Short mmCIF file of C-alpha atoms in Angstrom, two decimals:
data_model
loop_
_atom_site.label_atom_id
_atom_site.label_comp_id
_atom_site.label_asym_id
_atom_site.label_seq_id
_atom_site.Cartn_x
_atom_site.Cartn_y
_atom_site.Cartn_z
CA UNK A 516 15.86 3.06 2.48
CA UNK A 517 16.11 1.61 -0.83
CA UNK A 518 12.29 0.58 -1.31
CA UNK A 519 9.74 3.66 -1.90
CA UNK A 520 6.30 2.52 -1.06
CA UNK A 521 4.62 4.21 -3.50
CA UNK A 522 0.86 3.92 -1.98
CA UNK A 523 -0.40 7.33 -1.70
CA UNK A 524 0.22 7.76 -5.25
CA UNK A 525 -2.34 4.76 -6.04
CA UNK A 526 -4.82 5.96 -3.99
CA UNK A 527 -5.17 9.31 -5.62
CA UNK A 528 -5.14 7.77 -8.86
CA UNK A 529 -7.76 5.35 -7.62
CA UNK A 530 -9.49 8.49 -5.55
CA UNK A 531 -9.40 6.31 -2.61
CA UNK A 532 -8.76 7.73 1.17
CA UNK A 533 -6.50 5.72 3.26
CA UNK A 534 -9.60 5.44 5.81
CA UNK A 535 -11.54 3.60 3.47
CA UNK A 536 -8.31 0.95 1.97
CA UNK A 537 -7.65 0.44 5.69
CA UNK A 538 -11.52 -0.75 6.09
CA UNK A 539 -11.48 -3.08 3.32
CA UNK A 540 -7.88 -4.31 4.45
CA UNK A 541 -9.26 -5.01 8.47
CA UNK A 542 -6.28 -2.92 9.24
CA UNK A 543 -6.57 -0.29 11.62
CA UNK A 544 -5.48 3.80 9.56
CA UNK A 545 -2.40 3.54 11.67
CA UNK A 546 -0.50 0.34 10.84
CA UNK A 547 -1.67 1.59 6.92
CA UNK A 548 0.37 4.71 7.56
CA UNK A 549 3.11 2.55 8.86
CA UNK A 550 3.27 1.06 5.38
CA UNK A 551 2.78 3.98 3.34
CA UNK A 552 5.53 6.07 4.87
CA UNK A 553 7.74 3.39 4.26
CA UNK A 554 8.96 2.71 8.11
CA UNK A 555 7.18 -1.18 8.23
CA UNK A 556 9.79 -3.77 8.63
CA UNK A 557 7.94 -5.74 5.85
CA UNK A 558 5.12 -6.81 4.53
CA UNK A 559 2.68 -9.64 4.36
CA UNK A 560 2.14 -11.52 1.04
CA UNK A 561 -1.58 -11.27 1.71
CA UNK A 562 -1.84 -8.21 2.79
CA UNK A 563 -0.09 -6.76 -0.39
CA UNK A 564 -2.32 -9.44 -2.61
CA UNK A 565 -5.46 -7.66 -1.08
CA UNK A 566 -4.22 -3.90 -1.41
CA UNK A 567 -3.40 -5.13 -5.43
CA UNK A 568 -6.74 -6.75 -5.81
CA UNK A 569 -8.24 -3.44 -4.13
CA UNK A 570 -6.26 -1.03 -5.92
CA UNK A 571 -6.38 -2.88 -9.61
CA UNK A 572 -3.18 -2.39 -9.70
CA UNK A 573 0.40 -5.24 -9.80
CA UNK A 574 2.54 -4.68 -6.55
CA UNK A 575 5.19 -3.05 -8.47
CA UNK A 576 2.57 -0.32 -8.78
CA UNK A 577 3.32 -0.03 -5.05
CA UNK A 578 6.78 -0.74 -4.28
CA UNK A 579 9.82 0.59 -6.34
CA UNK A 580 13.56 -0.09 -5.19
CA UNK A 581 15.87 2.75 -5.81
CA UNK A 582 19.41 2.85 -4.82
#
């Protein structure tokens, strides 16, 4: 798969546990590891606007596209 979800690498440079993003997403720690091992279909607008706002960080902080 071309995109890399790069999300684990934010968190531990924002010292944040998935547990805790999921929380302040009202996502359940599943459908977050959906996203962060890369095997989600896609991904809602708002839902990656909330992780960026979380995180402090742009989106392409969190997804790369590698051929």
């Amino acid at each position: 798969m071309p995109i890399i979800v790069n999300l684990d690498v934010m968190l531990a440079k924002r010292k944040m546990q998935s547990k805790e993003l999921a929380e302040k997403l009202g996502i359940t720690p599943v459908n977050l590891s959906i996203l962060k091992t890369g095997k989600a279909k896609g991904v809602r607008f708002d839902t990656l606007e909330t992780i960026c706002k979380i995180l402090e960080c742009q989106p392409g902080d969190i997804l790369e596209f590698k051929e």
